Amino acid sequence: MDLDAITEYSALHPKPSGLILQYGTAGFRTKAEHLDHVMFRMGLLAVLRSKQTKSTIGVMVTASHNPEEDNGVKLVDPLGEMLAPSWEEHATCLANAEEQDMPRVLMDISVKAAVNLQQDAFIVIGRDTRPTSEKLSQSVIDGVTALEGQFHDYGLVTTPQLHYMVYCRNTSGQYGEATLEGYYQKLSKAFMELTKQTLCSEDEYRSVKVDCANGIGALKLKEMEHYVSQGLSVQLFNDGTKGKLNHLCGADFVKSHQKPPQGMEMKSNERCCSFDGDADRIVYHYLDVDGHFHLIDGDKIATLISSFLKELLLEIGESLNIGVVQTAYANGSSTRYLEEVMKVPVYCTKTGVKHLHHKAQEFDIGVYFEANGHGTVLFSKAAETKIRQLTKELEDEKRKAAAKMLENVIDLFNQAAGDAISDMLVIEAILMLKDLTIQQWDALYMDLPNRQLKVKVADRQVISTTDAERQVVTPPGLQEAINDLVKKYKLSRAFVRPSGTEDVVRVYAEADSQVSWDGSIEKMCGESLIPWVVGVVVGEKRKPFQ
Ligand SMILES: CC(=O)N[C@H]1[C@@H](OP(=O)(O)O)O[C@H](CO)[C@@H](O)[C@@H]1O
Ligand SMILES: [Mg+2]
């Protein structure tokens, strides 16, 4: 490693002294003006990771659903998954090293991680549509070239498209061709195959309105549109030609405000969906005839998908196991419906896709979705091989058709990461095949009323949790206080955790609809729980719930 050359290059991307950033749940994320040195250093780190794993590594420049002024970066590991936790620590150390210490820290990492510096390195880079993303991705490239890594810059791509490219390249093309054309071909072929025998021909089923959050999803859906136009017509809104990224629109806005995005014409009972800023999340929604807004979130998406998959499995008569993975934010009604009505086992992990993804890998078919709409379905290698084999061997026409459908579903899901485009096509296909309207889908179960709030505190790390973040460990007394509170309401649940991406504490509460009308959710969240959390964290001595 030529440390002098690295020092020289690094001086072109100097670190503001004293700035400390953390590689969080979704990489580094902050105001774009603080990120130039981080980008350069992540270019360097990606080269080390590539040498260590002898694989292509991805670097994505995006801040997803966060405001346009922000930006961020995350590394993508060899099979398209999130960076390994030990390397998250290396990333934090490298990003925070003061200018003069950086080459030594880089060297330390390569020794600790036993990196063979003679090994070749190959990095693929992608970026979203933020005004700062192009320049910042150039800084990543500077880092890669400073360590003499090879690279391919995919330019503007969605986050899941970059994950797909990494996965393709590290499986020698077995997963698909590592180009945008390859991605569109693979998905559209599976979608058209899957939907070709659908009986319904009414336009209602063939058309969907998409709020693209003024982000990259709009560009990529436009590119993809003609591949699927015979089966589905996609109407784009918030396509970035006027509005600001993620501003009053997009999946995060719709989910957290539980109201329609601005900039989208919605007529009653029309099927609409919203992507987030980097198109790795999706939620559906519609207005009913009375003009009431209905949100169909990640939980209901997981329910629709798992009931469809379970039916297909019954049809082919193979005992492949299926599991659904959620987080504590999943609505209690969804968990009950999945376990009690559908008889599907449900598991809860910590927040953050990497935890869900990891758990979902334990099943033949692992369905995972965060309530906010980030998720996908993973098929184990054994299940995939079995299903592909059945499409050839089965003689019974009905069973064979079910196996073929499953095969297309495997190809339609992005197995590397949650993907709004791919999820949308799966959902559209299921609705067509099952002849379901959005209202019928929505009526599978009724969400418990719920609230999610953020509290700004001096040090959010004062709160620590256990049991997949559902129980507070510290500060003492807080969990007991929550227990006392939820005891008072039917079907109620509440929890508090420090965010992994923002400097806030998140508070979640839900309760039976009967009692929510008298404002108990508000009582739980607003009047009592939040002041208590804030009080504890700032060290106030006041009693809870006063
Ligand atoms: C309640 C919530 O939606 N949390 C989000 C948010 O994490 P926090 O750790 O809650 O800030 O950002 C993550 C990354 O995008 C996403 O995976 C997660 O679901
Ligand atoms: Mg996102």
Coordinates of C-alpha atoms and ligand atoms in Angstrom, one line a residue:
M1 CA 0.0 0.0 0.0
D2 CA 1.5 3.3 -1.1
L3 CA 0.7 5.4 2.1
D4 CA 2.3 8.5 0.7
A5 CA 0.1 8.5 -2.4
I6 CA -3.0 7.9 -0.2
T7 CA -2.1 10.8 2.1
E8 CA -1.7 13.0 -0.9
Y9 CA -5.1 12.0 -2.4
S10 CA -6.8 12.2 0.9
A11 CA -5.7 15.9 1.3
L12 CA -8.1 16.5 -1.6
H13 CA -10.9 15.2 0.5
P14 CA -10.0 16.5 3.9
K15 CA -12.0 15.6 7.0
P16 CA -13.4 18.5 9.0
S17 CA -11.6 18.1 12.3
G18 CA -13.7 16.9 15.2
L19 CA -16.6 15.6 13.0
I20 CA -17.8 12.2 14.3
L21 CA -20.1 10.0 12.3
Q22 CA -21.4 6.5 12.8
Y23 CA -22.0 3.7 10.2
G24 CA -25.6 3.1 11.2
T25 CA -28.4 0.8 10.1
A26 CA -28.2 2.2 6.6
G27 CA -24.6 3.3 6.4
F28 CA -23.5 6.9 6.9
R29 CA -26.2 9.5 6.6
T30 CA -26.1 13.2 7.3
K31 CA -26.0 16.6 5.6
A32 CA -24.3 16.2 2.2
E33 CA -21.7 18.9 2.9
H34 CA -20.2 16.8 5.6
L35 CA -19.7 13.7 3.5
D36 CA -16.9 14.3 1.0
H37 CA -14.1 12.7 3.1
V38 CA -16.5 9.8 4.1
M39 CA -17.1 9.0 0.4
F40 CA -13.4 9.0 -0.4
R41 CA -12.7 6.8 2.6
M42 CA -15.5 4.4 1.8
G43 CA -13.9 4.0 -1.7
L44 CA -10.7 3.0 0.1
L45 CA -12.6 0.6 2.4
A46 CA -14.6 -1.0 -0.4
V47 CA -11.2 -1.9 -2.1
L48 CA -10.0 -3.6 1.1
R49 CA -13.3 -5.5 1.5
S50 CA -13.2 -6.5 -2.1
K51 CA -9.6 -7.9 -1.7
Q52 CA -10.6 -9.7 1.5
T53 CA -13.7 -11.4 0.1
K54 CA -12.1 -11.8 -3.4
S55 CA -15.5 -10.5 -4.7
T56 CA -17.1 -7.4 -6.2
I57 CA -18.3 -4.9 -3.6
G58 CA -20.9 -2.3 -4.1
V59 CA -21.0 1.4 -3.0
M60 CA -24.3 3.2 -3.1
V61 CA -24.6 6.9 -2.7
T62 CA -28.0 7.8 -1.3
A63 CA -29.9 9.0 1.7
S64 CA -33.1 7.1 0.8
H65 CA -36.2 8.8 2.3
N66 CA -34.3 11.6 4.0
P67 CA -34.5 15.2 2.9
E68 CA -32.9 16.3 -0.4
E69 CA -30.1 18.2 1.4
D70 CA -28.9 15.0 3.1
N71 CA -26.9 12.3 1.5
G72 CA -25.3 9.0 2.6
V73 CA -23.3 6.0 1.6
K74 CA -23.5 2.3 2.2
L75 CA -21.4 -0.7 1.2
V76 CA -22.9 -3.8 -0.4
D77 CA -21.4 -7.2 0.5
P78 CA -20.8 -10.0 -2.0
L79 CA -24.2 -11.6 -2.2
G80 CA -25.9 -8.2 -2.4
E81 CA -26.5 -8.1 1.3
M82 CA -25.6 -5.4 3.9
L83 CA -22.0 -4.9 5.0
A84 CA -20.9 -7.4 7.8
P85 CA -21.0 -5.9 11.3
S86 CA -17.3 -6.2 11.9
W87 CA -16.7 -4.1 8.8
E88 CA -19.3 -1.5 10.0
E89 CA -16.9 -0.9 12.8
H90 CA -14.0 -0.5 10.5
A91 CA -16.0 1.9 8.4
T92 CA -16.8 4.0 11.5
C93 CA -13.1 4.0 12.6
L94 CA -11.9 5.0 9.1
A95 CA -14.5 7.8 8.7
N96 CA -13.6 9.3 12.0
A97 CA -9.8 9.1 11.9
E98 CA -8.3 12.6 11.8
E99 CA -6.5 13.5 8.6
Q100 CA -3.0 12.6 9.7
D101 CA -4.1 9.3 11.3
M102 CA -6.1 8.0 8.4
P103 CA -3.4 6.1 6.5
R104 CA -2.4 4.3 9.7
V105 CA -6.0 3.4 10.5
L106 CA -6.4 2.0 7.0
M107 CA -3.3 -0.1 7.4
D108 CA -4.6 -1.3 10.8
I109 CA -7.8 -2.5 9.2
S110 CA -6.1 -4.3 6.5
V111 CA -3.9 -6.1 9.1
K112 CA -6.8 -6.9 11.5
A113 CA -9.0 -8.2 8.6
A114 CA -6.1 -10.2 7.1
V115 CA -6.5 -8.5 3.7
N116 CA -4.2 -9.8 1.0
L117 CA -3.1 -6.5 -0.6
Q118 CA -1.9 -8.3 -3.7
Q119 CA -5.4 -9.4 -4.5
D120 CA -7.3 -7.6 -7.3
A121 CA -10.3 -5.5 -6.3
F122 CA -13.5 -4.6 -8.2
I123 CA -16.1 -2.1 -7.0
V124 CA -19.4 -1.2 -8.5
I125 CA -20.9 2.3 -7.8
G126 CA -24.4 3.6 -8.0
R127 CA -26.1 6.9 -7.0
D128 CA -29.6 8.4 -6.5
T129 CA -30.9 11.7 -8.1
R130 CA -29.9 14.1 -5.3
P131 CA -28.1 17.2 -6.6
T132 CA -25.0 16.2 -4.5
S133 CA -24.8 12.6 -5.5
E134 CA -22.8 12.9 -8.6
K135 CA -19.9 14.8 -7.0
L136 CA -20.0 12.5 -4.0
S137 CA -19.8 9.4 -6.1
Q138 CA -16.8 10.9 -7.8
S139 CA -15.1 11.1 -4.4
V140 CA -15.9 7.4 -3.9
I141 CA -14.2 6.7 -7.3
D142 CA -11.2 8.8 -6.1
G143 CA -10.9 6.5 -3.1
V144 CA -11.1 3.4 -5.2
T145 CA -8.4 4.5 -7.6
A146 CA -6.2 5.8 -4.8
L147 CA -5.9 2.1 -3.8
E148 CA -5.7 1.0 -7.4
G149 CA -9.0 -0.8 -7.4
Q150 CA -10.9 -1.4 -10.6
F151 CA -14.5 -0.1 -10.8
H152 CA -17.6 0.2 -12.9
D153 CA -19.8 3.2 -12.3
Y154 CA -23.5 2.4 -12.9
G155 CA -24.4 6.0 -12.5
L156 CA -28.1 6.6 -11.7
V157 CA -29.7 3.4 -10.3
T158 CA -32.1 2.4 -7.5
T159 CA -30.5 1.0 -4.4
P160 CA -31.9 -2.5 -5.1
Q161 CA -30.6 -2.4 -8.6
L162 CA -27.1 -1.9 -7.3
H163 CA -27.6 -4.8 -4.9
Y164 CA -28.7 -6.9 -7.9
M165 CA -25.6 -6.0 -9.9
V166 CA -23.3 -7.1 -7.0
Y167 CA -25.2 -10.4 -6.7
C168 CA -25.0 -11.1 -10.4
R169 CA -21.3 -10.3 -10.7
N170 CA -20.5 -12.6 -7.7
T171 CA -22.4 -15.5 -9.0
S172 CA -20.8 -15.3 -12.5
G173 CA -24.1 -14.2 -14.0
Q174 CA -26.1 -17.1 -12.6
Y175 CA -28.4 -14.8 -10.8
G176 CA -28.8 -12.6 -13.9
E177 CA -26.9 -10.3 -16.3
A178 CA -25.2 -7.5 -14.4
T179 CA -26.7 -4.7 -16.5
L180 CA -29.9 -2.6 -16.3
E181 CA -31.1 -4.3 -19.5
G182 CA -30.5 -7.7 -17.7
Y183 CA -32.5 -6.5 -14.7
Y184 CA -35.4 -5.3 -16.8
Q185 CA -35.4 -8.4 -18.9
K186 CA -35.3 -10.8 -16.0
L187 CA -38.1 -9.1 -14.1
S188 CA -40.4 -8.4 -17.0
K189 CA -40.1 -11.9 -18.4
A190 CA -41.1 -13.4 -15.0
F191 CA -43.9 -10.9 -14.7
M192 CA -45.3 -11.5 -18.1
E193 CA -45.1 -15.3 -17.7
L194 CA -46.7 -15.1 -14.3
T195 CA -49.7 -13.0 -15.5
K196 CA -50.2 -14.4 -18.9
Q197 CA -53.1 -16.7 -18.0
T198 CA -55.0 -14.1 -15.9
L199 CA -58.7 -14.1 -16.7
C200 CA -59.4 -10.5 -15.9
S201 CA -58.9 -8.1 -18.7
E202 CA -60.5 -5.1 -17.1
D203 CA -58.5 -1.9 -17.1
E204 CA -59.0 -1.5 -13.4
Y205 CA -56.6 -4.4 -12.9
R206 CA -54.1 -3.4 -15.5
S207 CA -53.3 0.1 -14.3
V208 CA -51.6 1.4 -11.2
K209 CA -50.6 4.9 -10.1
V210 CA -47.1 5.3 -8.7
D211 CA -45.9 8.2 -6.5
C212 CA -42.1 8.1 -7.1
A213 CA -41.2 10.5 -4.3
N214 CA -39.5 12.7 -7.0
G215 CA -36.6 10.2 -6.9
I216 CA -34.7 7.6 -8.9
G217 CA -37.7 5.3 -9.0
A218 CA -39.3 7.5 -11.6
L219 CA -36.4 7.3 -14.0
K220 CA -36.1 3.6 -13.7
L221 CA -39.8 2.9 -14.0
K222 CA -39.8 5.0 -17.2
E223 CA -37.0 2.8 -18.5
M224 CA -38.8 -0.3 -17.6
E225 CA -42.4 0.7 -18.6
H226 CA -42.3 -0.6 -22.2
Y227 CA -41.0 -4.1 -21.0
V228 CA -44.2 -4.7 -19.1
S229 CA -46.7 -2.4 -20.9
Q230 CA -48.7 -5.3 -22.4
G231 CA -49.5 -6.6 -18.9
L232 CA -49.5 -3.4 -16.8
S233 CA -49.9 0.3 -17.4
V234 CA -48.0 2.4 -14.9
Q235 CA -48.9 6.1 -14.3
L236 CA -46.1 8.0 -12.7
F237 CA -46.6 11.0 -10.3
N238 CA -43.9 13.0 -8.5
D239 CA -41.4 12.0 -11.2
G240 CA -38.9 14.7 -10.2
T241 CA -39.7 17.1 -13.0
K242 CA -41.1 19.7 -10.6
G243 CA -41.2 18.7 -6.9
K244 CA -38.5 18.2 -4.3
L245 CA -37.2 14.7 -3.4
N246 CA -39.3 13.1 -0.6
H247 CA -41.0 16.4 0.1
L248 CA -44.7 15.7 1.1
C249 CA -44.6 12.6 -0.9
G250 CA -43.1 9.1 -1.1
A251 CA -43.5 5.9 1.0
D252 CA -42.0 7.3 4.2
F253 CA -44.2 10.4 4.2
V254 CA -47.3 8.4 3.4
K255 CA -46.6 5.8 6.1
S256 CA -45.6 8.1 8.8
H257 CA -48.3 10.8 8.2
Q258 CA -50.9 8.2 7.2
K259 CA -52.2 10.5 4.5
P260 CA -52.0 10.7 0.6
P261 CA -48.9 12.1 -1.1
Q262 CA -49.2 15.6 -2.6
G263 CA -48.9 15.7 -6.4
M264 CA -51.0 12.6 -7.1
E265 CA -54.5 12.6 -8.5
M266 CA -56.4 9.9 -6.6
K267 CA -59.9 9.0 -7.5
S268 CA -61.9 6.7 -5.2
N269 CA -61.0 3.1 -5.2
E270 CA -58.0 3.5 -7.5
R271 CA -55.0 1.5 -6.7
C272 CA -52.0 3.7 -5.8
C273 CA -48.6 3.1 -4.4
S274 CA -45.6 5.1 -3.2
F275 CA -41.9 4.4 -3.5
D276 CA -39.3 6.1 -1.3
G277 CA -36.4 8.2 -2.6
D278 CA -34.1 5.3 -3.6
A279 CA -36.9 2.9 -4.5
D280 CA -36.3 0.2 -2.0
R281 CA -39.6 0.6 -0.1
I282 CA -43.2 0.5 -1.3
V283 CA -46.6 1.0 0.4
Y284 CA -50.0 0.9 -1.3
H285 CA -52.9 3.2 -0.6
Y286 CA -56.4 4.3 -1.9
L287 CA -59.3 6.6 -1.1
D288 CA -62.6 4.9 -0.5
V289 CA -65.9 6.3 -1.8
D290 CA -66.2 8.5 1.2
G291 CA -62.8 10.0 0.5
H292 CA -61.2 8.3 3.5
F293 CA -57.6 7.4 3.1
H294 CA -56.5 3.7 3.5
L295 CA -52.8 2.7 3.9
I296 CA -51.7 -0.8 2.9
D297 CA -48.3 -1.1 4.5
G298 CA -45.5 -3.6 4.6
D299 CA -47.4 -5.9 7.0
K300 CA -50.3 -6.2 4.6
I301 CA -48.0 -6.7 1.7
A302 CA -46.3 -9.6 3.6
T303 CA -49.7 -11.1 4.4
L304 CA -50.9 -11.0 0.7
I305 CA -47.6 -12.5 -0.5
S306 CA -47.4 -15.2 2.1
S307 CA -51.0 -16.3 1.6
F308 CA -50.4 -16.6 -2.1
L309 CA -47.1 -18.5 -1.6
K310 CA -48.8 -20.8 0.9
E311 CA -51.6 -21.7 -1.5
L312 CA -49.0 -22.5 -4.3
L313 CA -47.1 -24.7 -1.9
L314 CA -50.3 -26.6 -1.0
E315 CA -51.0 -27.0 -4.7
I316 CA -47.6 -28.5 -5.5
G317 CA -47.9 -30.7 -2.4
E318 CA -44.3 -30.3 -1.3
S319 CA -43.4 -29.7 2.4
L320 CA -41.3 -26.6 2.0
N321 CA -41.4 -24.5 5.1
I322 CA -42.3 -20.8 5.1
G323 CA -41.7 -18.2 7.7
V324 CA -42.6 -14.5 8.0
V325 CA -40.2 -12.1 9.6
Q326 CA -41.3 -8.8 11.1
T327 CA -40.1 -6.1 13.5
A328 CA -41.7 -4.7 16.7
Y329 CA -43.3 -2.1 14.4
A330 CA -45.5 -4.7 12.7
N331 CA -49.2 -4.0 13.5
G332 CA -50.5 -6.5 16.1
S333 CA -53.4 -7.4 13.8
S334 CA -51.0 -8.5 11.1
T335 CA -49.1 -10.8 13.5
R336 CA -52.4 -12.3 14.8
Y337 CA -53.8 -12.8 11.3
L338 CA -50.6 -14.5 10.1
E339 CA -50.4 -16.8 13.1
E340 CA -54.0 -17.6 13.9
V341 CA -55.8 -17.4 10.5
M342 CA -53.0 -18.3 8.1
K343 CA -51.1 -20.6 10.5
V344 CA -47.8 -19.2 9.3
P345 CA -45.0 -18.9 11.9
V346 CA -44.0 -15.3 12.5
Y347 CA -40.6 -14.1 13.9
C348 CA -39.6 -10.7 15.3
T349 CA -36.1 -9.2 14.8
K350 CA -34.5 -5.9 15.6
T351 CA -35.2 -3.0 13.3
G352 CA -33.1 -2.8 10.2
V353 CA -33.3 -4.9 7.0
K354 CA -30.1 -6.8 7.7
H355 CA -31.6 -8.4 10.8
L356 CA -34.8 -9.4 8.9
H357 CA -32.8 -10.6 5.9
H358 CA -30.6 -12.8 8.0
K359 CA -33.5 -14.4 9.8
A360 CA -35.4 -15.0 6.6
Q361 CA -32.5 -17.0 5.3
E362 CA -33.3 -19.7 7.8
F363 CA -36.4 -20.9 5.9
D364 CA -37.1 -22.6 2.6
I365 CA -39.2 -19.5 1.8
G366 CA -38.6 -16.5 4.1
V367 CA -40.9 -13.6 3.7
Y368 CA -39.7 -10.4 5.4
F369 CA -41.1 -6.9 5.4
E370 CA -40.7 -3.9 7.7
A371 CA -44.0 -2.2 8.3
N372 CA -42.6 0.8 6.4
G373 CA -42.6 -1.3 3.2
H374 CA -39.0 -2.5 2.9
G375 CA -38.9 -6.2 2.2
T376 CA -38.7 -9.2 -0.2
V377 CA -38.9 -12.9 -0.2
L378 CA -35.9 -15.2 0.0
F379 CA -35.8 -18.8 -1.4
S380 CA -33.2 -21.2 -0.1
K381 CA -31.0 -22.8 -2.8
A382 CA -32.6 -26.2 -2.0
A383 CA -36.1 -24.8 -2.3
E384 CA -35.2 -23.1 -5.6
T385 CA -33.7 -26.2 -7.1
K386 CA -36.6 -28.3 -6.0
I387 CA -39.2 -25.9 -7.5
R388 CA -37.3 -25.7 -10.8
Q389 CA -37.0 -29.4 -10.9
L390 CA -40.8 -29.8 -10.3
T391 CA -41.6 -27.6 -13.2
K392 CA -40.0 -30.2 -15.4
E393 CA -41.0 -33.4 -13.7
L394 CA -44.6 -32.9 -12.6
E395 CA -47.2 -34.5 -14.9
D396 CA -50.3 -33.3 -13.2
E397 CA -51.2 -30.1 -15.0
K398 CA -52.5 -28.2 -12.0
R399 CA -49.4 -29.0 -9.9
K400 CA -47.1 -28.2 -12.8
A401 CA -48.7 -24.8 -13.3
A402 CA -48.3 -24.0 -9.6
A403 CA -44.6 -25.0 -9.7
K404 CA -44.2 -22.7 -12.8
M405 CA -45.8 -19.9 -10.9
L406 CA -43.5 -20.3 -8.0
E407 CA -40.5 -20.4 -10.4
N408 CA -41.6 -17.1 -11.9
V409 CA -42.1 -15.7 -8.4
I410 CA -38.5 -16.6 -7.5
D411 CA -37.3 -14.7 -10.6
L412 CA -39.5 -11.7 -10.0
F413 CA -38.4 -11.1 -6.4
N414 CA -35.1 -9.3 -5.9
Q415 CA -33.3 -11.9 -3.7
A416 CA -30.6 -9.4 -2.7
A417 CA -32.7 -6.6 -1.2
G418 CA -36.1 -5.1 -0.8
D419 CA -37.0 -3.6 -4.1
A420 CA -40.0 -1.3 -4.8
I421 CA -40.2 -2.1 -8.5
S422 CA -39.9 -5.8 -8.1
D423 CA -42.3 -5.9 -5.1
M424 CA -44.8 -3.8 -7.1
L425 CA -44.8 -6.3 -10.0
V426 CA -45.2 -9.2 -7.6
I427 CA -48.2 -7.5 -5.9
E428 CA -49.8 -6.5 -9.2
A429 CA -49.4 -10.1 -10.4
I430 CA -51.0 -11.5 -7.3
L431 CA -53.9 -9.1 -7.4
M432 CA -54.5 -10.0 -11.1
L433 CA -54.2 -13.8 -10.5
K434 CA -56.4 -13.8 -7.4
D435 CA -58.8 -11.3 -9.0
L436 CA -58.6 -9.1 -5.9
T437 CA -59.4 -5.4 -5.7
I438 CA -57.4 -3.2 -3.4
Q439 CA -60.4 -3.0 -1.0
Q440 CA -60.6 -6.7 -0.8
W441 CA -56.9 -6.9 -0.1
D442 CA -57.2 -4.2 2.6
A443 CA -60.1 -6.1 4.2
L444 CA -57.9 -9.1 5.1
Y445 CA -57.7 -7.7 8.6
M446 CA -58.1 -4.3 10.3
D447 CA -55.0 -2.6 11.6
L448 CA -55.0 -1.6 15.2
P449 CA -54.8 2.2 15.5
N450 CA -51.3 3.1 16.2
R451 CA -49.0 6.1 16.6
Q452 CA -45.3 6.5 16.0
L453 CA -43.5 9.5 17.4
K454 CA -40.0 10.8 17.7
V455 CA -38.5 12.5 20.7
K456 CA -35.4 14.5 20.6
V457 CA -33.2 13.9 23.6
A458 CA -29.7 14.8 24.7
D459 CA -28.3 11.2 24.6
R460 CA -30.6 8.6 23.0
Q461 CA -28.1 5.8 24.0
V462 CA -29.3 6.1 27.6
I463 CA -32.1 3.8 26.4
S464 CA -31.1 0.2 25.8
T465 CA -33.4 -2.6 24.9
T466 CA -33.8 -6.4 24.6
D467 CA -36.2 -9.0 23.1
A468 CA -36.0 -7.6 19.6
E469 CA -36.3 -4.0 21.0
R470 CA -39.7 -4.7 22.6
Q471 CA -38.4 -4.4 26.2
V472 CA -36.4 -1.6 27.7
V473 CA -33.5 -2.6 29.9
T474 CA -32.2 0.9 30.9
P475 CA -33.0 3.4 32.3
P476 CA -34.5 1.5 35.2
G477 CA -38.2 2.0 35.8
L478 CA -39.1 2.8 32.2
Q479 CA -40.3 -0.7 31.2
E480 CA -42.3 -1.0 34.4
A481 CA -43.9 2.3 33.6
I482 CA -44.8 1.1 30.1
N483 CA -46.2 -2.1 31.5
D484 CA -48.4 -0.2 33.9
L485 CA -49.6 1.9 31.0
V486 CA -50.4 -0.8 28.5
K487 CA -52.2 -2.9 31.1
K488 CA -55.0 -0.3 31.0
Y489 CA -56.0 -0.8 27.4
K490 CA -57.2 -3.7 25.4
L491 CA -54.8 -5.3 22.8
S492 CA -52.3 -2.6 23.6
R493 CA -48.6 -2.6 23.1
A494 CA -46.0 0.1 23.4
F495 CA -42.2 0.3 23.1
V496 CA -39.4 2.8 23.1
R497 CA -36.0 2.5 21.3
P498 CA -33.2 4.7 20.2
S499 CA -33.2 5.2 16.4
G500 CA -30.3 3.7 14.5
T501 CA -30.4 6.4 11.7
E502 CA -31.5 9.6 13.4
D503 CA -30.6 11.3 16.6
V504 CA -34.0 10.6 18.2
V505 CA -35.8 8.2 20.4
R506 CA -38.8 6.5 18.7
V507 CA -42.0 5.7 20.6
Y508 CA -44.6 3.3 19.2
A509 CA -48.0 2.5 20.7
E510 CA -51.1 0.6 19.4
A511 CA -54.3 -0.4 21.0
D512 CA -57.7 -1.8 20.3
S513 CA -59.9 0.4 18.0
Q514 CA -62.7 0.4 20.5
V515 CA -60.7 2.3 23.1
S516 CA -58.7 4.4 20.6
W517 CA -61.8 6.4 19.8
D518 CA -61.7 7.9 23.2
G519 CA -58.1 8.9 22.6
S520 CA -56.2 6.2 24.5
I521 CA -53.5 6.0 21.9
E522 CA -53.0 9.7 22.4
K523 CA -53.0 9.2 26.1
M524 CA -50.4 6.5 25.8
C525 CA -48.2 8.4 23.5
G526 CA -48.8 12.0 24.0
E527 CA -49.8 12.7 27.4
S528 CA -47.9 10.2 29.4
L529 CA -45.3 8.1 27.7
I530 CA -43.4 10.8 25.8
P531 CA -42.9 13.2 28.7
W532 CA -41.8 10.3 30.8
V533 CA -39.2 9.2 28.2
V534 CA -37.9 12.7 27.8
G535 CA -37.9 13.2 31.6
V536 CA -35.9 10.1 32.2
V537 CA -33.4 10.8 29.4
V538 CA -32.7 14.3 30.5
G539 CA -32.3 13.1 34.1
E540 CA -35.4 14.9 35.4
K541 CA -36.6 13.6 38.7
R542 CA -40.3 13.9 38.0
K543 CA -42.6 10.9 38.4
P544 CA -43.9 9.1 35.3
F545 CA -47.1 10.2 33.7
Q546 CA -47.5 13.5 35.3
Ligands
LIG1 C1 -39.4 2.7 12.5 C2 -38.7 2.8 11.2 O1 -39.3 2.9 10.2 N1 -37.3 2.7 11.2 C3 -36.5 2.7 10.0 C4 -35.3 3.5 10.2 O2 -34.5 2.9 11.3 P1 -34.4 3.5 12.8 O3 -33.3 2.7 13.4 O4 -35.7 3.4 13.4 O5 -34.0 5.0 12.6 O6 -34.5 3.5 9.1 C5 -34.0 2.2 8.7 C6 -33.1 2.3 7.5 O7 -33.8 2.9 6.4 C7 -35.2 1.3 8.4 O8 -34.7 0.0 8.1 C8 -36.1 1.3 9.6 O9 -37.3 0.5 9.4
MG2 MG -34.9 3.6 1.0

